[in-house]
Short mmCIF file of C-alpha atoms and ligand atoms in Angstrom, two decimals:
data_model
loop_
_atom_site.label_atom_id
_atom_site.label_comp_id
_atom_site.label_asym_id
_atom_site.label_seq_id
_atom_site.Cartn_x
_atom_site.Cartn_y
_atom_site.Cartn_z
CA MET A 1 3.94 -4.87 12.75
CA GLN A 2 3.12 -2.02 10.42
CA PHE A 3 1.63 1.30 11.48
CA VAL A 4 1.09 4.57 9.66
CA SER A 5 -0.59 7.81 10.69
CA ILE A 6 -3.49 8.62 8.34
CA ASN A 7 -5.79 11.59 9.00
CA GLY A 8 -4.10 11.97 12.40
CA VAL A 9 -4.91 8.38 13.41
CA ALA A 10 -2.30 5.59 13.69
CA LEU A 11 -3.61 2.70 11.60
CA HIS A 12 -2.39 -0.85 12.15
CA TYR A 13 -2.09 -2.56 8.79
CA GLN A 14 -0.40 -5.43 6.96
CA LEU A 15 0.91 -5.50 3.42
CA ILE A 16 1.52 -9.08 2.32
CA GLY A 17 3.32 -9.60 -0.99
CA ALA A 18 4.58 -6.99 -3.41
CA PRO A 19 1.85 -4.99 -5.21
CA GLU A 20 4.06 -4.67 -8.31
CA GLY A 21 2.69 -6.89 -11.07
CA LYS A 22 -0.10 -8.38 -8.96
CA PRO A 23 -3.67 -7.34 -8.24
CA VAL A 24 -4.16 -6.08 -4.70
CA LEU A 25 -6.93 -7.42 -2.49
CA VAL A 26 -7.82 -5.14 0.44
CA PHE A 27 -9.76 -6.46 3.44
CA ALA A 28 -11.84 -4.24 5.74
CA ASN A 29 -13.06 -5.65 9.07
CA SER A 30 -16.48 -5.58 10.74
CA LEU A 31 -17.69 -3.92 13.94
CA GLY A 32 -16.00 -5.36 17.03
CA THR A 33 -13.32 -7.28 15.14
CA ASP A 34 -9.89 -6.60 13.68
CA PHE A 35 -7.88 -7.82 10.72
CA ARG A 36 -7.13 -11.21 12.29
CA ILE A 37 -10.57 -12.43 11.13
CA TRP A 38 -9.20 -12.66 7.55
CA ARG A 39 -6.29 -14.98 8.41
CA ASP A 40 -7.72 -18.23 7.05
CA VAL A 41 -8.78 -16.59 3.78
CA ILE A 42 -5.43 -14.83 3.37
CA LEU A 43 -3.51 -18.08 3.91
CA ARG A 44 -5.37 -19.58 0.95
CA LEU A 45 -4.78 -16.61 -1.37
CA VAL A 46 -1.28 -15.53 -0.48
CA GLY A 47 1.12 -15.63 -3.43
CA ASP A 48 -1.64 -15.20 -6.02
CA VAL A 49 -2.51 -11.64 -5.05
CA ALA A 50 -0.94 -8.94 -2.92
CA ILE A 51 -2.95 -8.32 0.23
CA VAL A 52 -3.62 -5.30 2.42
CA THR A 53 -5.43 -5.66 5.73
CA TYR A 54 -5.90 -3.01 8.36
CA ASP A 55 -7.70 -2.40 11.64
CA MET A 56 -10.40 0.19 11.19
CA ARG A 57 -9.97 3.21 13.48
CA GLY A 58 -11.21 2.43 16.99
CA HIS A 59 -10.53 -1.28 16.42
CA GLY A 60 -7.61 -3.63 17.02
CA LEU A 61 -4.31 -1.79 17.42
CA SER A 62 -5.37 1.30 15.47
CA ASP A 63 -5.89 4.59 17.30
CA ILE A 64 -9.36 5.60 18.37
CA GLY A 65 -9.17 9.20 17.14
CA THR A 66 -12.07 11.57 17.67
CA THR A 67 -15.47 9.96 18.19
CA PRO A 68 -18.23 9.49 17.14
CA TYR A 69 -17.38 8.58 13.55
CA SER A 70 -19.14 8.71 10.24
CA ILE A 71 -18.58 6.12 7.52
CA ASN A 72 -16.79 8.93 5.67
CA ASP A 73 -14.13 9.00 8.44
CA HIS A 74 -13.51 5.29 7.88
CA THR A 75 -13.54 5.81 4.10
CA ALA A 76 -10.96 8.61 4.34
CA ASP A 77 -8.73 6.25 6.36
CA ILE A 78 -8.75 3.43 3.81
CA ALA A 79 -8.24 5.94 0.98
CA GLY A 80 -5.31 7.49 2.85
CA LEU A 81 -3.80 4.07 3.52
CA LEU A 82 -4.03 3.04 -0.15
CA ASP A 83 -2.55 6.37 -1.25
CA TYR A 84 0.30 5.87 1.22
CA LEU A 85 0.92 2.36 -0.16
CA GLU A 86 0.60 3.68 -3.74
CA VAL A 87 -2.09 1.12 -4.48
CA ARG A 88 -4.63 1.86 -7.23
CA ASN A 89 -7.34 -0.32 -8.79
CA ALA A 90 -7.65 -2.62 -5.82
CA ILE A 91 -10.23 -5.32 -5.19
CA ILE A 92 -11.91 -4.18 -1.97
CA CYS A 93 -13.43 -6.87 0.24
CA GLY A 94 -15.41 -5.43 3.15
CA LEU A 95 -17.31 -7.30 5.83
CA SER A 96 -20.44 -5.69 7.30
CA VAL A 97 -19.46 -2.12 8.27
CA GLY A 98 -16.37 -2.83 6.16
CA GLY A 99 -18.74 -3.32 3.23
CA LEU A 100 -20.27 0.10 3.83
CA VAL A 101 -16.75 1.53 3.88
CA ALA A 102 -16.05 -0.23 0.58
CA GLN A 103 -19.19 1.32 -0.98
CA GLY A 104 -18.17 4.73 0.40
CA LEU A 105 -14.65 4.33 -0.96
CA TYR A 106 -15.96 3.59 -4.43
CA ALA A 107 -18.23 6.68 -4.25
CA ALA A 108 -15.43 8.96 -3.05
CA ARG A 109 -12.39 7.51 -4.84
CA PRO A 110 -13.36 5.27 -7.76
CA ASP A 111 -9.73 5.41 -8.96
CA LEU A 112 -8.79 3.17 -6.03
CA VAL A 113 -11.39 0.49 -6.72
CA ARG A 114 -11.29 -2.10 -9.48
CA ALA A 115 -13.91 -4.45 -8.02
CA LEU A 116 -15.94 -4.97 -4.84
CA ILE A 117 -16.55 -8.02 -2.69
CA LEU A 118 -19.36 -7.01 -0.33
CA CYS A 119 -19.56 -9.58 2.41
CA ASP A 120 -22.47 -9.82 4.87
CA THR A 121 -23.31 -6.18 4.40
CA ALA A 122 -25.98 -3.88 2.99
CA HIS A 123 -26.56 -0.35 1.74
CA LYS A 124 -28.15 0.29 5.15
CA ILE A 125 -27.52 -1.99 8.14
CA GLY A 126 -30.20 -2.16 10.85
CA SER A 127 -32.29 0.84 11.88
CA ALA A 128 -31.48 4.06 13.71
CA GLU A 129 -33.56 2.80 16.68
CA MET A 130 -31.58 -0.44 16.84
CA TRP A 131 -28.20 1.33 16.87
CA THR A 132 -29.40 3.91 19.40
CA ALA A 133 -30.58 1.11 21.70
CA ARG A 134 -27.23 -0.66 21.31
CA ILE A 135 -25.34 2.53 22.14
CA VAL A 136 -27.41 2.99 25.30
CA ALA A 137 -26.74 -0.63 26.34
CA LEU A 138 -23.01 -0.11 25.70
CA GLU A 139 -22.91 3.10 27.72
CA GLN A 140 -24.60 1.33 30.62
CA GLY A 141 -22.86 -2.04 30.59
CA GLY A 142 -19.90 -1.93 28.23
CA ILE A 143 -19.29 -4.43 25.40
CA GLU A 144 -19.74 -7.33 27.85
CA ALA A 145 -23.44 -6.42 28.11
CA ILE A 146 -24.07 -7.06 24.41
CA ALA A 147 -21.43 -9.74 23.70
CA ASP A 148 -23.58 -12.89 23.91
CA GLY A 149 -26.26 -11.44 21.62
CA VAL A 150 -23.65 -10.35 19.08
CA LEU A 151 -21.90 -13.74 19.10
CA GLU A 152 -25.21 -15.44 18.31
CA LYS A 153 -25.34 -13.42 15.10
CA TRP A 154 -21.68 -13.91 14.25
CA PHE A 155 -21.64 -17.71 14.33
CA THR A 156 -24.06 -20.60 13.76
CA PRO A 157 -25.26 -22.90 16.59
CA PRO A 158 -22.84 -25.72 15.51
CA PHE A 159 -19.91 -23.27 15.73
CA HIS A 160 -21.03 -22.34 19.26
CA LYS A 161 -21.24 -26.04 20.23
CA GLN A 162 -18.24 -27.51 18.43
CA ARG A 163 -15.66 -24.73 18.21
CA ARG A 164 -15.69 -23.54 21.79
CA ASP A 165 -12.04 -22.47 21.95
CA GLU A 166 -12.42 -20.26 18.89
CA LEU A 167 -15.71 -18.92 20.25
CA ALA A 168 -13.92 -17.90 23.46
CA GLY A 169 -11.16 -16.25 21.41
CA TYR A 170 -13.59 -14.28 19.27
CA ARG A 171 -15.50 -13.28 22.40
CA ASN A 172 -12.23 -11.87 23.72
CA MET A 173 -11.66 -10.05 20.43
CA LEU A 174 -15.11 -8.46 20.72
CA THR A 175 -15.05 -7.54 24.42
CA ARG A 176 -11.49 -6.19 24.29
CA GLN A 177 -12.20 -3.65 21.56
CA ALA A 178 -11.99 -0.04 22.73
CA ILE A 179 -15.45 1.02 23.90
CA GLY A 180 -15.04 4.47 22.32
CA GLY A 181 -14.17 3.00 18.94
CA TYR A 182 -17.01 0.49 19.15
CA ILE A 183 -19.64 3.08 20.10
CA GLY A 184 -18.21 5.54 17.57
CA THR A 185 -18.67 2.97 14.81
CA CYS A 186 -22.23 2.15 15.99
CA ALA A 187 -22.99 5.85 15.48
CA ALA A 188 -21.53 5.66 11.96
CA LEU A 189 -23.75 2.64 11.23
CA ARG A 190 -26.81 4.41 12.66
CA ASP A 191 -26.30 7.34 10.28
CA ALA A 192 -25.31 5.43 7.13
CA ASP A 193 -27.55 4.97 4.12
CA PHE A 194 -25.72 4.14 0.89
CA THR A 195 -28.79 3.35 -1.23
CA THR A 196 -27.93 5.99 -3.83
CA GLU A 197 -24.21 5.19 -3.83
CA ALA A 198 -24.87 1.45 -4.26
CA SER A 199 -27.10 2.04 -7.28
CA ARG A 200 -24.22 3.92 -8.96
CA ILE A 201 -21.63 1.16 -8.66
CA THR A 202 -20.36 0.11 -12.09
CA VAL A 203 -17.31 -2.01 -11.24
CA PRO A 204 -17.61 -5.83 -10.99
CA THR A 205 -19.26 -6.58 -7.65
CA ILE A 206 -20.25 -9.67 -5.73
CA CYS A 207 -22.47 -9.67 -2.64
CA VAL A 208 -21.83 -12.68 -0.40
CA VAL A 209 -23.69 -13.78 2.73
CA GLY A 210 -23.72 -16.62 5.25
CA ASP A 211 -27.00 -18.54 5.07
CA GLN A 212 -27.52 -18.05 8.83
CA ASP A 213 -26.31 -14.47 9.15
CA GLY A 214 -28.29 -12.92 12.00
CA SER A 215 -27.14 -9.34 11.36
CA THR A 216 -27.47 -8.92 7.61
CA PRO A 217 -29.57 -11.96 6.62
CA PRO A 218 -29.59 -13.30 3.04
CA GLU A 219 -32.69 -11.29 2.03
CA VAL A 220 -31.00 -8.04 3.12
CA VAL A 221 -27.82 -8.81 1.18
CA LEU A 222 -29.93 -9.84 -1.82
CA SER A 223 -31.61 -6.42 -1.73
CA LEU A 224 -28.14 -4.84 -1.90
CA ALA A 225 -27.24 -7.06 -4.86
CA LYS A 226 -30.45 -6.02 -6.63
CA LEU A 227 -29.50 -2.36 -6.23
CA ILE A 228 -26.07 -2.79 -7.82
CA PRO A 229 -26.27 -3.16 -11.61
CA ARG A 230 -24.97 -6.52 -12.90
CA SER A 231 -23.72 -7.60 -9.47
CA ARG A 232 -23.40 -11.25 -8.45
CA TYR A 233 -24.98 -12.78 -5.34
CA GLU A 234 -23.70 -15.83 -3.49
CA VAL A 235 -24.78 -17.63 -0.31
CA ILE A 236 -22.26 -19.48 1.86
CA LYS A 237 -23.71 -22.56 3.52
CA ASP A 238 -23.40 -23.16 7.26
CA ALA A 239 -22.14 -19.68 8.10
CA GLY A 240 -23.29 -16.79 10.23
CA HIS A 241 -22.20 -13.16 9.92
CA ILE A 242 -18.47 -13.88 9.68
CA PRO A 243 -17.90 -16.51 6.96
CA CYS A 244 -14.18 -15.65 6.74
CA VAL A 245 -13.86 -17.29 10.19
CA GLU A 246 -16.58 -19.94 10.01
CA GLN A 247 -16.25 -21.08 6.36
CA PRO A 248 -12.95 -19.66 5.02
CA GLU A 249 -12.59 -22.41 2.38
CA ALA A 250 -16.01 -21.65 0.88
CA LEU A 251 -15.51 -17.88 0.99
CA THR A 252 -12.09 -18.19 -0.64
CA ALA A 253 -13.63 -20.30 -3.42
CA VAL A 254 -16.21 -17.55 -4.05
CA ILE A 255 -13.47 -14.90 -4.13
CA ARG A 256 -11.32 -16.97 -6.52
CA ALA A 257 -14.24 -17.65 -8.87
CA PHE A 258 -15.06 -13.92 -8.91
CA ILE A 259 -11.43 -12.99 -9.65
CA ASP A 260 -11.36 -15.54 -12.49
CA GLU A 261 -14.73 -14.54 -13.98
CA PHE A 262 -13.72 -10.90 -14.29
CA GLN A 263 -10.03 -11.64 -14.96
CA LEU A 264 -9.12 -9.53 -11.96
CA GLY A 265 -5.97 -11.60 -11.61
CA GLU A 266 -4.49 -9.65 -14.50
CA LYS A 267 -2.83 -6.43 -13.43
CA ALA A 268 -5.13 -3.49 -14.31
O1 LIG B 1 -22.57 -6.52 15.74
C1 LIG B 1 -23.36 -6.91 14.87
O2 LIG B 1 -24.58 -6.95 15.05
C2 LIG B 1 -22.84 -7.28 13.54
C3 LIG B 1 -22.44 -6.12 12.75
C4 LIG B 1 -23.22 -5.12 12.28
C5 LIG B 1 -22.38 -4.18 11.56
C6 LIG B 1 -21.07 -4.82 11.67
O3 LIG B 1 -20.01 -4.43 11.19
O4 LIG B 1 -21.16 -5.95 12.39
#
């Protein structure tokens, strides 16, 4: 296991493959998950690109640090991690809040970003009222109180019916996150609006969404794509909010096609 202290917070990360001579693909997780959600995409890409994954602060095995957070705290962490690994010009793939972090990273440190894969995310996710209500529910009942509702958005009805063991595992992943880190990240989501930053993105970008995403539905992700000049937009069939788990083959195909179209496979 790999850990490094960035901004006073121990981050759990993985570097797979040598960055020398290969493009680096960096994966940022969503609220209530950790880097294990990317496994089935990574397995399909390994060898072709170098890969960095990490658990966002307050998630997985990373420290919680001081809460509540802003997206800038998360952005400073990923920037610090890439500086530590001496990675520049990376392809950043962020899911949901990870996509906001990716947009923030581009705004703060464009030298680190060669291209963006914005997965089931937006320039603004939900409303302040929605996040405030979720924080109240979490303070009263813990993550267990919101877990079933969240899982309905994460995965489609067939996943719930047919992939019960995985559903139980991902429920464990969600409910076992640190409550402080989870609430801290809800506060960051409540306060985040990257409308201006998104409109200034000039690197190759693709916005991807599951056709049954209950958190950032296709029309929301399309509105992000429309904000970003010359960006691509792609819908993954039969997927909810977490296509890297539900449809890893299809998401990997989208990532590969994007890398080929913009020749991101060549070292920058
Ligand atoms: O928990 C959800 O509703 C899904 C989600 C929103 C932001 C994020 O990262 O995940």
